Coordinates of C-alpha atoms and ligand atoms in Angstrom, one line a residue:
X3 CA 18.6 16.6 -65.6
X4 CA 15.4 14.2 -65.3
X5 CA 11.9 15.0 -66.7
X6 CA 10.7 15.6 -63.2
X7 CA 13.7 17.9 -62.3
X8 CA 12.3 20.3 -65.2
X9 CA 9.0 19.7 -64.5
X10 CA 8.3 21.7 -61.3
X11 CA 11.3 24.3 -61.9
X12 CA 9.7 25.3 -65.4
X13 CA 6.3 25.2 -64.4
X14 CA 4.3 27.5 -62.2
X15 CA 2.3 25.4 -59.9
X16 CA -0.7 27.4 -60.0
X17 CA -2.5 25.5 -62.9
X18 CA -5.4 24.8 -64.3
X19 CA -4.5 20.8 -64.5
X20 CA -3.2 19.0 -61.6
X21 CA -2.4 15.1 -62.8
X22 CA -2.1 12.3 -60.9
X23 CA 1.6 10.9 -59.9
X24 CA 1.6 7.1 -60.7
X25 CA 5.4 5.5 -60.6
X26 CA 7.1 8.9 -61.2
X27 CA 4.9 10.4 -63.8
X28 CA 2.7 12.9 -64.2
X29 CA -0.5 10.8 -65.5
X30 CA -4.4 11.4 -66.0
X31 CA -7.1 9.1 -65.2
X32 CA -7.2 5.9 -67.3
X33 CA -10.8 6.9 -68.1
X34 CA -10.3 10.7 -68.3
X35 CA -12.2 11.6 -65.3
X36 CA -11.5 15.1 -63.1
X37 CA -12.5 16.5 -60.3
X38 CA -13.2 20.3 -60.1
X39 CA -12.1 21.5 -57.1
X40 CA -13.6 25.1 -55.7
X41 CA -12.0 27.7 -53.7
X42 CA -14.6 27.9 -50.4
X43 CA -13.9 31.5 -49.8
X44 CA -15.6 32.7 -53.5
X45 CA -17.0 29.5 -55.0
X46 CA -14.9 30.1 -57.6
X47 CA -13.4 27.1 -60.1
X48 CA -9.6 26.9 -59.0
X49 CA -8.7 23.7 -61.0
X50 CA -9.5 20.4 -62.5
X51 CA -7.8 17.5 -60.9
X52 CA -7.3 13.8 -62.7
X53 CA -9.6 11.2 -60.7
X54 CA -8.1 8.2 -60.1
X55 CA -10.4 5.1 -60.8
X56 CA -9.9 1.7 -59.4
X57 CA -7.7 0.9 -62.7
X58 CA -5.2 3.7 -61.6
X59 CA -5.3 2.9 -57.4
X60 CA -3.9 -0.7 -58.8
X61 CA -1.4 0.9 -61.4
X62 CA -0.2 2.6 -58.1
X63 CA -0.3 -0.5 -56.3
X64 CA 1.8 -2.4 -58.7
X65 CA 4.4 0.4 -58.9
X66 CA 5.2 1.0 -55.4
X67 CA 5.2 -2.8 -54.7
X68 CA 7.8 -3.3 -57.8
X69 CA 9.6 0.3 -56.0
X70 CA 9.7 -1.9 -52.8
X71 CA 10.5 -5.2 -53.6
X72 CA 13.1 -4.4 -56.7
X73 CA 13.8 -0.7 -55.7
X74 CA 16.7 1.0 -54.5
X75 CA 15.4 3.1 -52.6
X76 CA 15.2 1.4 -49.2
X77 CA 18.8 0.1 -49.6
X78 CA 20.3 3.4 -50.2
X79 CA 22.3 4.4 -46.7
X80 CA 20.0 5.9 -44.5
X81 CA 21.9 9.3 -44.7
X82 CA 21.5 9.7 -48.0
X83 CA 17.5 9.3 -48.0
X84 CA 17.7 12.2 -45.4
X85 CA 19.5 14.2 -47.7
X86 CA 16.9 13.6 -50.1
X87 CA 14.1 14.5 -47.4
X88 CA 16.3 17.3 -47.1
X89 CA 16.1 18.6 -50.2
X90 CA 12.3 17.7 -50.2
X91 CA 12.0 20.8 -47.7
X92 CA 14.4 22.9 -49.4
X93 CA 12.7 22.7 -52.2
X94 CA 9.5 23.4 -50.4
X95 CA 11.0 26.6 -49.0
X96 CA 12.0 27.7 -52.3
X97 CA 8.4 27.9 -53.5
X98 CA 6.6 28.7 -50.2
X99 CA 4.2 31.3 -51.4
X100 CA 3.3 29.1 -54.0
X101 CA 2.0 26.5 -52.2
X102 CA 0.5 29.1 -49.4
X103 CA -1.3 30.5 -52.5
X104 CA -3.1 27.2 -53.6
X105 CA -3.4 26.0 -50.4
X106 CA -5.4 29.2 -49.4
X107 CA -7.6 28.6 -52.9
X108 CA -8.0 24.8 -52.4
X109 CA -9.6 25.2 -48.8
X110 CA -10.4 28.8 -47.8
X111 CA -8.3 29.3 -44.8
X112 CA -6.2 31.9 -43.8
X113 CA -3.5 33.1 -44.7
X114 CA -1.3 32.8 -41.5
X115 CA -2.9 29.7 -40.5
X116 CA -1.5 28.4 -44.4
X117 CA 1.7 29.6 -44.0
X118 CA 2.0 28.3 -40.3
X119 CA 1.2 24.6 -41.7
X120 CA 2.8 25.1 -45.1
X121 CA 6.0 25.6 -42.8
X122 CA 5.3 23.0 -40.6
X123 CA 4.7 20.5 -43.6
X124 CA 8.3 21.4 -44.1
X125 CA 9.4 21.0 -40.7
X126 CA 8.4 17.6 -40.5
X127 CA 10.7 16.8 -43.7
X128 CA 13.8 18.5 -42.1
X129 CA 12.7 16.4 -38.8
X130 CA 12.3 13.3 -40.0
X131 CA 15.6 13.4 -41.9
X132 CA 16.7 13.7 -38.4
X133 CA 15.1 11.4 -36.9
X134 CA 15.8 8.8 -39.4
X135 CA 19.9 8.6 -38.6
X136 CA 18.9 7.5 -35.3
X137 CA 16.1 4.8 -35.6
X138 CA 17.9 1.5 -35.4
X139 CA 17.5 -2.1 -33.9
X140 CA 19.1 -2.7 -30.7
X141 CA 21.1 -5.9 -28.7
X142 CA 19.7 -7.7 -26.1
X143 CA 21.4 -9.5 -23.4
X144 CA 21.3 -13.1 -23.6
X145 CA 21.9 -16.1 -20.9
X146 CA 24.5 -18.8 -22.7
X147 CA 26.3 -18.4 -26.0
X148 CA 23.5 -16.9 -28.0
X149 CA 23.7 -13.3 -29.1
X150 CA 19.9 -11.7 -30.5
X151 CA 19.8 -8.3 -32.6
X152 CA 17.0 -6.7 -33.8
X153 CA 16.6 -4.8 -37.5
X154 CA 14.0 -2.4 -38.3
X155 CA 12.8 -2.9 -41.6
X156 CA 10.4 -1.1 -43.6
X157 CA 6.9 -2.3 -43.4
X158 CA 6.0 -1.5 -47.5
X159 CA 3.5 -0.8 -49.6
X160 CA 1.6 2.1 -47.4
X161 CA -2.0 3.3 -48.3
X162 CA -2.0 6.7 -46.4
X163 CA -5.8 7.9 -46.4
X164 CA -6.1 11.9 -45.7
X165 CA -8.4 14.5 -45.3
X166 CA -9.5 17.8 -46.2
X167 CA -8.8 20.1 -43.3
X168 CA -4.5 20.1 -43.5
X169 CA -4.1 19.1 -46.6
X170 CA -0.4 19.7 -46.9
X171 CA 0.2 18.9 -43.5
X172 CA -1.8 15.5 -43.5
X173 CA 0.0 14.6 -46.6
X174 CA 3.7 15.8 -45.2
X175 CA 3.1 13.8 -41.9
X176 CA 2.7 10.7 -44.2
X177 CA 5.0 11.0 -46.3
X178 CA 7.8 12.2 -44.8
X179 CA 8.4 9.1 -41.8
X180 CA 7.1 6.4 -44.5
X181 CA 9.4 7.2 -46.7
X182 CA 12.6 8.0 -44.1
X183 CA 12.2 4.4 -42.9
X184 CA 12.0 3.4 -47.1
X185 CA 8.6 2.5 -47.4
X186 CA 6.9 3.1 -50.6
X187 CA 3.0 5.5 -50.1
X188 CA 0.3 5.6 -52.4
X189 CA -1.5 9.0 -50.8
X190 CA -5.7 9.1 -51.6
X191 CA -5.7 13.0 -50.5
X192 CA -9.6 14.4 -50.5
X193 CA -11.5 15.1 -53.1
X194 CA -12.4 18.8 -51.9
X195 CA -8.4 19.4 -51.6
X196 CA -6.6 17.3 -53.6
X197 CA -3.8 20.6 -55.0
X198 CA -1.2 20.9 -52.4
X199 CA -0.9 17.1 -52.0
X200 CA 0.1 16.4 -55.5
X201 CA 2.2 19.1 -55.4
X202 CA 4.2 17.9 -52.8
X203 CA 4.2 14.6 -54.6
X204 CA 6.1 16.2 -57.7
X205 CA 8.2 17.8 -55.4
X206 CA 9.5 14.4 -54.2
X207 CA 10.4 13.3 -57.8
X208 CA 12.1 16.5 -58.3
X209 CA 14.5 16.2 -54.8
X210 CA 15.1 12.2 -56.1
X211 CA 12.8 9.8 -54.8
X212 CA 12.8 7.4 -57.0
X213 CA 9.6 6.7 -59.5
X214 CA 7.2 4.6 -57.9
X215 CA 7.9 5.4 -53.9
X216 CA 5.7 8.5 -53.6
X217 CA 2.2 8.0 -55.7
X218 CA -0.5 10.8 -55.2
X219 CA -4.1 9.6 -56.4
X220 CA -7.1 12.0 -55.5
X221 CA -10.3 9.9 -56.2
X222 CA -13.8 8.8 -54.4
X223 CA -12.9 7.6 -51.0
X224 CA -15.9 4.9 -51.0
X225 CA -14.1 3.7 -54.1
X226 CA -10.2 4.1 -54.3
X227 CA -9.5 4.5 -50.8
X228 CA -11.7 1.5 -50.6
X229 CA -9.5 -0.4 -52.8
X230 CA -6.5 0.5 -51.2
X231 CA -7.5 -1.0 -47.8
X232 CA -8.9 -4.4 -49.3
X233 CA -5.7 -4.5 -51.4
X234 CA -3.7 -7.7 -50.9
X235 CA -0.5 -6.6 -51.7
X236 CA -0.7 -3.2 -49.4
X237 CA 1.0 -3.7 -46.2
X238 CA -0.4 -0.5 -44.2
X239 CA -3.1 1.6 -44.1
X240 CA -2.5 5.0 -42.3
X241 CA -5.3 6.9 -41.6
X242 CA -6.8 10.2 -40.9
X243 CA -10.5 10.9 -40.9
X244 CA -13.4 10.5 -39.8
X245 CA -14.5 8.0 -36.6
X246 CA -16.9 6.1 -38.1
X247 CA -14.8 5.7 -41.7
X248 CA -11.8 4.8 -39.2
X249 CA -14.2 2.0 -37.8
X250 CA -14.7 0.6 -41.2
X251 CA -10.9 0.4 -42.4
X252 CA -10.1 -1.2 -39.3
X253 CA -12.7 -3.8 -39.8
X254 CA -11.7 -4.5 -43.8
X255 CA -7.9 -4.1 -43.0
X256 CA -8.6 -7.3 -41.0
X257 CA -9.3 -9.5 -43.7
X258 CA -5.7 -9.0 -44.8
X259 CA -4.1 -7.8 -41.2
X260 CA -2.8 -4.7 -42.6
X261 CA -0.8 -2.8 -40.2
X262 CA -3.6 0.2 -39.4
X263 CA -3.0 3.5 -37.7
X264 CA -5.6 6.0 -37.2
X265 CA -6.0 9.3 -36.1
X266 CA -9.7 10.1 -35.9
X267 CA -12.5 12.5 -34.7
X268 CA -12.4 14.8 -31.3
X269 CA -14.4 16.7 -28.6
X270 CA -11.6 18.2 -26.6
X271 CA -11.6 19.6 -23.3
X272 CA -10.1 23.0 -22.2
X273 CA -10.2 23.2 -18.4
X274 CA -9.7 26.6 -16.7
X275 CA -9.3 26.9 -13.3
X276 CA -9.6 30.2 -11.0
X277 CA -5.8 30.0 -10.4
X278 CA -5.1 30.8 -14.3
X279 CA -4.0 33.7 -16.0
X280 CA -6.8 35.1 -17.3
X281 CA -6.2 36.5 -20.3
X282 CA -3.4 33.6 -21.7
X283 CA -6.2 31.0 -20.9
X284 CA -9.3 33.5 -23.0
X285 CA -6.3 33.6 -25.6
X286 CA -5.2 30.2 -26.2
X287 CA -8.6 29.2 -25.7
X288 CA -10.5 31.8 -28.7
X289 CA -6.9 30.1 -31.0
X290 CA -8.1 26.3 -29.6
X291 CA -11.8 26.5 -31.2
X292 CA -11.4 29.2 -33.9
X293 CA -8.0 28.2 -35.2
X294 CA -8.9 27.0 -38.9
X295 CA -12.3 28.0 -38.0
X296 CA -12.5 25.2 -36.0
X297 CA -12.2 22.0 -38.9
X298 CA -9.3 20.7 -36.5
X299 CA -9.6 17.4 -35.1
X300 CA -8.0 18.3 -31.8
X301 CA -10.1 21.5 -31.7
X302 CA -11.2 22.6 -27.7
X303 CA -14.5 22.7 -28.2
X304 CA -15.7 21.8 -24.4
X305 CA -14.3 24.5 -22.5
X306 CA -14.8 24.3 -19.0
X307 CA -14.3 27.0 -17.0
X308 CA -14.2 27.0 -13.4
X309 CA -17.3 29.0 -11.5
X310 CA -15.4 31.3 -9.6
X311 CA -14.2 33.0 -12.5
X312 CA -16.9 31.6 -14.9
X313 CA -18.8 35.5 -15.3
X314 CA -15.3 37.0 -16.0
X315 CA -14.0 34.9 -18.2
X316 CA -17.4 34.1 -20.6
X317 CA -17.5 38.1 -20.8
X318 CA -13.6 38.4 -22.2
X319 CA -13.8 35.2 -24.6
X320 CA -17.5 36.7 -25.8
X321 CA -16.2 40.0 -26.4
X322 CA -13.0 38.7 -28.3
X323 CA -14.8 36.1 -30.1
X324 CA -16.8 38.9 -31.7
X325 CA -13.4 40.7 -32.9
X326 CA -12.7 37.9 -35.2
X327 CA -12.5 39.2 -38.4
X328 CA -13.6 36.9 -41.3
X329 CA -12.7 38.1 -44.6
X330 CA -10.2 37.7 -47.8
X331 CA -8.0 35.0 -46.8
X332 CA -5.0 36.3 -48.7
X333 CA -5.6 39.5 -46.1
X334 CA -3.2 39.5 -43.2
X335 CA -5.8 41.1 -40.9
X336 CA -8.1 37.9 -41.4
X337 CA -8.6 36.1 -38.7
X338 CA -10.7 33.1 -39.6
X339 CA -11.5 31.7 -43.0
X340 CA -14.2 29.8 -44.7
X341 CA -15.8 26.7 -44.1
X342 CA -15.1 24.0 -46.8
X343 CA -18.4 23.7 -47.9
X344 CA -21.9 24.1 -47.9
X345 CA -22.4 20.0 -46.8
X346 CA -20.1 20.9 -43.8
X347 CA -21.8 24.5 -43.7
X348 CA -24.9 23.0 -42.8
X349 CA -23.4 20.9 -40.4
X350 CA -22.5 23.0 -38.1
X351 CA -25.5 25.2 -38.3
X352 CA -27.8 21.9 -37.2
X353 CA -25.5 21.4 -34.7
X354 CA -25.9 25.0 -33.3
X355 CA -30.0 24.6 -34.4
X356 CA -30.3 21.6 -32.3
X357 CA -28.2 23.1 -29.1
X358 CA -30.8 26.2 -29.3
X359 CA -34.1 23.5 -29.3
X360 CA -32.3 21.7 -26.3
X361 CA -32.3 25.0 -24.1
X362 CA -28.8 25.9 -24.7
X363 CA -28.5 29.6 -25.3
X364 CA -25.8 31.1 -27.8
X365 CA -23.9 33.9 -26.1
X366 CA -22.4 34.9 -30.2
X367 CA -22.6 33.8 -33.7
X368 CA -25.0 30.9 -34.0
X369 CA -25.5 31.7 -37.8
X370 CA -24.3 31.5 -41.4
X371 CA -22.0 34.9 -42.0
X372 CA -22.1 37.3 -44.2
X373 CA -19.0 38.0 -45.3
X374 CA -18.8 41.5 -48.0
X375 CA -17.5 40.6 -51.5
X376 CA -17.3 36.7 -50.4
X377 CA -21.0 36.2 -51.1
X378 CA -20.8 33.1 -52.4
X379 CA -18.6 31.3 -50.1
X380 CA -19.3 29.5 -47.2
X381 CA -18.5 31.2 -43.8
X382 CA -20.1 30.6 -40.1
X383 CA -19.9 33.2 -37.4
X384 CA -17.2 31.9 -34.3
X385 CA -20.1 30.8 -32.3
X386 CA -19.9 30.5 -28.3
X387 CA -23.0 28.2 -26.4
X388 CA -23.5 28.1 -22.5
X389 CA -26.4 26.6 -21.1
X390 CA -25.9 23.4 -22.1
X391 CA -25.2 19.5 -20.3
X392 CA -23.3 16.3 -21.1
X393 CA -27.0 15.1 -22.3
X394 CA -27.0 17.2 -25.7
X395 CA -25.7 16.2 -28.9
X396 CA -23.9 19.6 -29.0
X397 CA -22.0 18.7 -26.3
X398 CA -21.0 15.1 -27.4
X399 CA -20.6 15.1 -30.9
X400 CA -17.7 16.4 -33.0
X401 CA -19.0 19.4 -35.2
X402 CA -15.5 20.3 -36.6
X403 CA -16.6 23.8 -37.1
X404 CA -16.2 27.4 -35.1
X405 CA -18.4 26.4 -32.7
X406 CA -17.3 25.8 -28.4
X407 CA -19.9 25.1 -25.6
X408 CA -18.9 26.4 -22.4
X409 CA -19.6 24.9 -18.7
X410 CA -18.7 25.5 -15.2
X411 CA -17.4 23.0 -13.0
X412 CA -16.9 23.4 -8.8
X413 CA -13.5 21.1 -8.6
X414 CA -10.5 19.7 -9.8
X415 CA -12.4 16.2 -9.5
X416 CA -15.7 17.6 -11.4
X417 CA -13.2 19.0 -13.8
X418 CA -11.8 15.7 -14.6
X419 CA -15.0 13.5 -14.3
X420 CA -16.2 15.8 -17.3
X421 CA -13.7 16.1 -19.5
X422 CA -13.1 12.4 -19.6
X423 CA -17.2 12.3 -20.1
X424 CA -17.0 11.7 -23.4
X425 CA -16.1 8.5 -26.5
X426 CA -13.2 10.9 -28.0
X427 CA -9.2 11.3 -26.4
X428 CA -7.7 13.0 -28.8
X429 CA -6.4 16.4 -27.3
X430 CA -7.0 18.5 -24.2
X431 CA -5.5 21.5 -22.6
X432 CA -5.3 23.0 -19.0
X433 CA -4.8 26.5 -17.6
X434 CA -3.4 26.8 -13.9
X435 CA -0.6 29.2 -12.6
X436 CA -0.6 25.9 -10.3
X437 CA 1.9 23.5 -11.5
X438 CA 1.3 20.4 -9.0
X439 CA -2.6 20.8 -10.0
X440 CA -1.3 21.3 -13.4
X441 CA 0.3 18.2 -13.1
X442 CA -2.6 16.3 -11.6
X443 CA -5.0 16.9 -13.7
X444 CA -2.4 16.4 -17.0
X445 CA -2.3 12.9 -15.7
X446 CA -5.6 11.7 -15.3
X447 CA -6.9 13.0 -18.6
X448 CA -7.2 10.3 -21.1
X449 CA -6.4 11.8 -23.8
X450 CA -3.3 11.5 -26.7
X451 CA -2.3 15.2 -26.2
X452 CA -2.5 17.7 -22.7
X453 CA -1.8 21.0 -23.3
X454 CA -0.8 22.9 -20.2
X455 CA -1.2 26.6 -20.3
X456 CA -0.1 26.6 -23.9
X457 CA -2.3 26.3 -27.1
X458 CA -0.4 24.7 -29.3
X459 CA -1.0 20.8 -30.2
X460 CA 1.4 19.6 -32.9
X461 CA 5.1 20.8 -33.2
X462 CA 7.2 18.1 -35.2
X463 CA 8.7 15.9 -32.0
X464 CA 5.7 16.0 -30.3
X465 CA 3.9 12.8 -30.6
X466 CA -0.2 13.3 -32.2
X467 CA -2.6 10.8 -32.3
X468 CA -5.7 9.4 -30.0
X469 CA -6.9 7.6 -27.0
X470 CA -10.3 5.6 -27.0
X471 CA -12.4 6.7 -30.2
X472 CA -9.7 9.1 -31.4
X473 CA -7.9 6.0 -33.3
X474 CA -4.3 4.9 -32.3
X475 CA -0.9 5.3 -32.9
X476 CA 1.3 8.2 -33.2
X477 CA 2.4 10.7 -35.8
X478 CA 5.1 13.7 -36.2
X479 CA 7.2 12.1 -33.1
X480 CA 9.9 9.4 -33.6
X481 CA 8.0 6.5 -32.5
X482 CA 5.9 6.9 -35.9
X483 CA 9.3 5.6 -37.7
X484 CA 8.0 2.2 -35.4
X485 CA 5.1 2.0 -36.9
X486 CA 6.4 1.8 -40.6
X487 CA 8.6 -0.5 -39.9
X488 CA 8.7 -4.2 -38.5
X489 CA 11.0 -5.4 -35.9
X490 CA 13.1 -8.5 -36.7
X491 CA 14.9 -10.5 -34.3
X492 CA 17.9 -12.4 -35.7
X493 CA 19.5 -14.6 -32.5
X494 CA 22.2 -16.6 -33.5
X495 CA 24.2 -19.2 -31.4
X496 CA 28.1 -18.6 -31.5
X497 CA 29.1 -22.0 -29.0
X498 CA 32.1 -23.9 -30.2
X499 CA 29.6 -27.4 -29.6
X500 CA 26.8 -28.2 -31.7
X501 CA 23.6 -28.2 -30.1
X502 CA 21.4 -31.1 -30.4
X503 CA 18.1 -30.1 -29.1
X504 CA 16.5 -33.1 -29.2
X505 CA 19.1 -35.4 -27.7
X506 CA 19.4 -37.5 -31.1
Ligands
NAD602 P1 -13.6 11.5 -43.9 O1 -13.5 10.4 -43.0 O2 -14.9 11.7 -44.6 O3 -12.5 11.3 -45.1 C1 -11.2 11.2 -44.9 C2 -10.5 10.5 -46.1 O4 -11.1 9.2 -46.2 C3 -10.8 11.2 -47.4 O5 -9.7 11.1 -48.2 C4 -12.0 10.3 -48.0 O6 -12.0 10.3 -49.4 C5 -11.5 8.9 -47.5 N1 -12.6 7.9 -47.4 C6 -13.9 8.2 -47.2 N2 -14.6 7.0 -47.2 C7 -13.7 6.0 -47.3 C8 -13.8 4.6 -47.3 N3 -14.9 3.9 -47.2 N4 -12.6 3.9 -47.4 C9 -11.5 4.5 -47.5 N5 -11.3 5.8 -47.5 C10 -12.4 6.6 -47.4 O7 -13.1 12.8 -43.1 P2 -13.1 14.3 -43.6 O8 -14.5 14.8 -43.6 O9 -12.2 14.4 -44.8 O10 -12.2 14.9 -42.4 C11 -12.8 15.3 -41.2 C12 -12.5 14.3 -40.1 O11 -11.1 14.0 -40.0 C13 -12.9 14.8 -38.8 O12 -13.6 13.8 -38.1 C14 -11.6 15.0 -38.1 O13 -11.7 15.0 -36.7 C15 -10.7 14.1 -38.7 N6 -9.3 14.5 -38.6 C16 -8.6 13.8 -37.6 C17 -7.2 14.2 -37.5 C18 -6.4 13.5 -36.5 O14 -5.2 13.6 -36.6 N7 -6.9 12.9 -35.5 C19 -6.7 15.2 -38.3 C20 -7.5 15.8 -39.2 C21 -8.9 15.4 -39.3
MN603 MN1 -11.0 23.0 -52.8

């Protein structure tokens, strides 16, 4: 049995140490840096994490380069790396509450919404071992004797940026296809959440990836992740974040035409029309803005709602919205959990502050809340705004918060005019009992995701990712095996006569 093997099996993962994984060791910074990373329900300490410095993001460098230009792990038969994202998930399963429990401490959420992504983190394992047996090259038909097959071959060193909001999901959506097609990763998770990621990263070692293909190093984004995307001997950057820090990887991956995918900021629609059922759309709706108290990027935070029904419908979704229950995350009654913290706090509450001094009017919430024995947490009330045009910043910036503006709209064709009003196409969902209008309006939404009557956005198989200002390219579906990977084409010529090109 390897070190690793031990490691995790003998060791509780609820620490007070969390160490970076550098070439398939547990390792601390080369210059003894941490972070301290709070729980945003309490305020409370949870752990100190090693921070990587610049010295360590290269040391990772260097050992998933030498893991993918000298490793095995790309050459073993594709079957056997899905066994070994197999046993990734297994092993997962095995200590779910564990990683429920520090994924609840490292970001305040929920407990269902935890245990709904911790199990989707392992879904996306188990589907990408899948999905790997079946992503090949194909043949193409060729005039005369020549004969032209494509390989797909792993792309290879991967930077894979991620943020705060899903830790363990971000991290398992890029992981798992990067290292299916036999990629090697070096994952920057966030500095506010850094736990579950490296947790999943021992996990790897344990199931038998080999040292140096999974490397977890939570540090300064401005100065690892930095270094990761000017790095001249990293093939990919994958990305999710931020807009404007998408803009700027983009723009330095250039200088070394990394392969880029991003999956950036949103401001989705949610259209309901009078044809609806009522209390489905008030439903998925109240899940689509307050789900993870709203840090989501594909969040429904327009909601449109058409003015035939507009009275009824703002009265149910007010008088629901009120019901959620903030409280202990660990409580099964909770409905909505912290906010990560007080920088993003007051966030949101300028974006509701500056709504209320352009007219809008705040049908409930609209301030900080007081949550009992969670005084020192940061919490904000689900928070609905009507009054409001495609002229105010609360309309047309992303607040990643619990907070949805609601308009009415006359007709299909206003409907659509205004939820495409806007720089963002990331997701967007539609309520009719009417499935040709359904249809329609699905269609002419330009956005990477349309959910129709249902308010889920991401299921592994579905693709996930952006139009316009939402980023490109598409994870949790097969076609994100394409994008760690390269396509070769390898024609040969299988005449019996030589051929002489140039007539020599
Ligand atoms: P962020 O852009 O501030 O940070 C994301 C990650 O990038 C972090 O790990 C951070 O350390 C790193 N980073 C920061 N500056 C960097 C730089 N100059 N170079 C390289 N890396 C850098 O975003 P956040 O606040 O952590 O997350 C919230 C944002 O993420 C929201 O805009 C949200 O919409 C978006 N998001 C998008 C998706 C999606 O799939 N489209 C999913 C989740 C979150
Ligand atoms: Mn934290």
């Amino acid at each position: 049995m390897s070190t690793s093997q031990t490691l995790v099996e003998q060791n509780s993962l609820k620490r007070e140490f969390y160490h970076l994984i550098i070439n398939g060791e547990k390792v601390e910074s080369n210059n003894g840096q941490t972070i301290s990373t709070y729980n945003p329900a309490t305020g409370e300490l949870v752990a100190q994490v090693a921070k990587a410095s610049k010295e360590d993001a290269e040391r990772a460098v260097q050992a998933a380069r030498e893991a993918f230009d000298h490793g095995k792990w790309r050459k073993y038969p594709v079957g056997r790396r899905a066994q070994v994202l197999n046993k990734i998930a297994s092993i997962m399963r095995s200590r779910f509450n564990e990683i429920v429990e520090l994924e609840i401490l490292d970001t305040g959420k929920s407990l269902s919404t935890a245990q709904g992504q911790v199990n989707q983190a392992i879904e996306d394992f188990e589907f990408y071992a899948g999905a790997i047996v079946g992503h090949r090259g194909v043949v193409n038909n060729m005039p005369g004797q020549f004969h032209n097959y494509t390989e797909k071959e792993p792309v290879g060193v991967c930077a894979q940026i991620i943020p705060w909001n899903y830790p363990i999901m971000m991290a398992a959506w890029k992981i798992a296809p990067a290292i299916a097609v036999g990629c090697s990763v070096i994952v920057k998770p966030a500095s506010l959440t850094p736990i579950t990621a490296i947790i999943l990263g021992e996990i790897c070692l344990e199931a038998g990836v080999p040292a140096g293909v999974v490397n977890i190093i939570p540090g300064s984004g401005a100065e690892v992740g930095n270094y990761l995307v000017e790095h001249k001997q990293v093939d990919k950057v994958a990305f999710t974040g931020s807009t404007p820090i998408g803009k700027d990887i983009m723009n330095k991956a250039s200088n070394t035409l990394k392969r880029v995918t991003l999956e950036l900021g949103g401001k989705s629609p949610n259209i309901v029309f009078e044809d609806a059922d009522l209390d489905a759309a008030v439903d998925g709706s109240l899940y689509g803005i307050f789900y993870n108290s709203g840090q989501s990027c594909e969040a429904r935070s327009r909601l449109y709602v058409h003015e035939n029904i507009y009275e009824q419908f703002v009265e149910k979704f007010v008088s629901k919205a009120k019901q959620i229950k903030l409280g202990n995350p660990f409580d099964k009654e909770t409905h909505m959990g912290a906010i990560i913290d007080q920088t993003q706090l007051d966030v949101i509450d300028g974006y509701v502050q500056s709504a209320i001094q352009d007219g809008a009017e705040v049908l409930s919430g609209g301030k900080v809340a007081q949550v009992e024995g969670f005084e020192n947490g940061f919490w904000y009330e689900p928070t609905v705004i009507a009054n409001v045009n495609h002229s105010m910043k609360v309309v047309n910036e992303e607040i990643f918060g619990p907070v949805v503006v609601i308009m009415k709209f006359k007709d299909e064709k206003e409907a659509i005019q205004l939820a495409n009003d806007t720089e963002f196409g990331l997701g967007s969902a539609v309520w009719s009992k009417d499935g040709a209008r359904a249809t329609r309006v699905a269609n002419e939404i330009q956005a990477g995701i349309v959910m129709v009557n249902c308010p889920f956005s991401a299921m592994p198989g579905t693709p996930f990712g952006g139009y316009k200002q939402s980023g490109f390219g598409r994870e949790l579906c097969i076609e994100t095996l394409d994008l760690y990977t390269e396509t070769k084409s390898i024609i040969s010529y299988y005449g019996n006569r030589p051929l002489n090109p140039l007539g020599l």
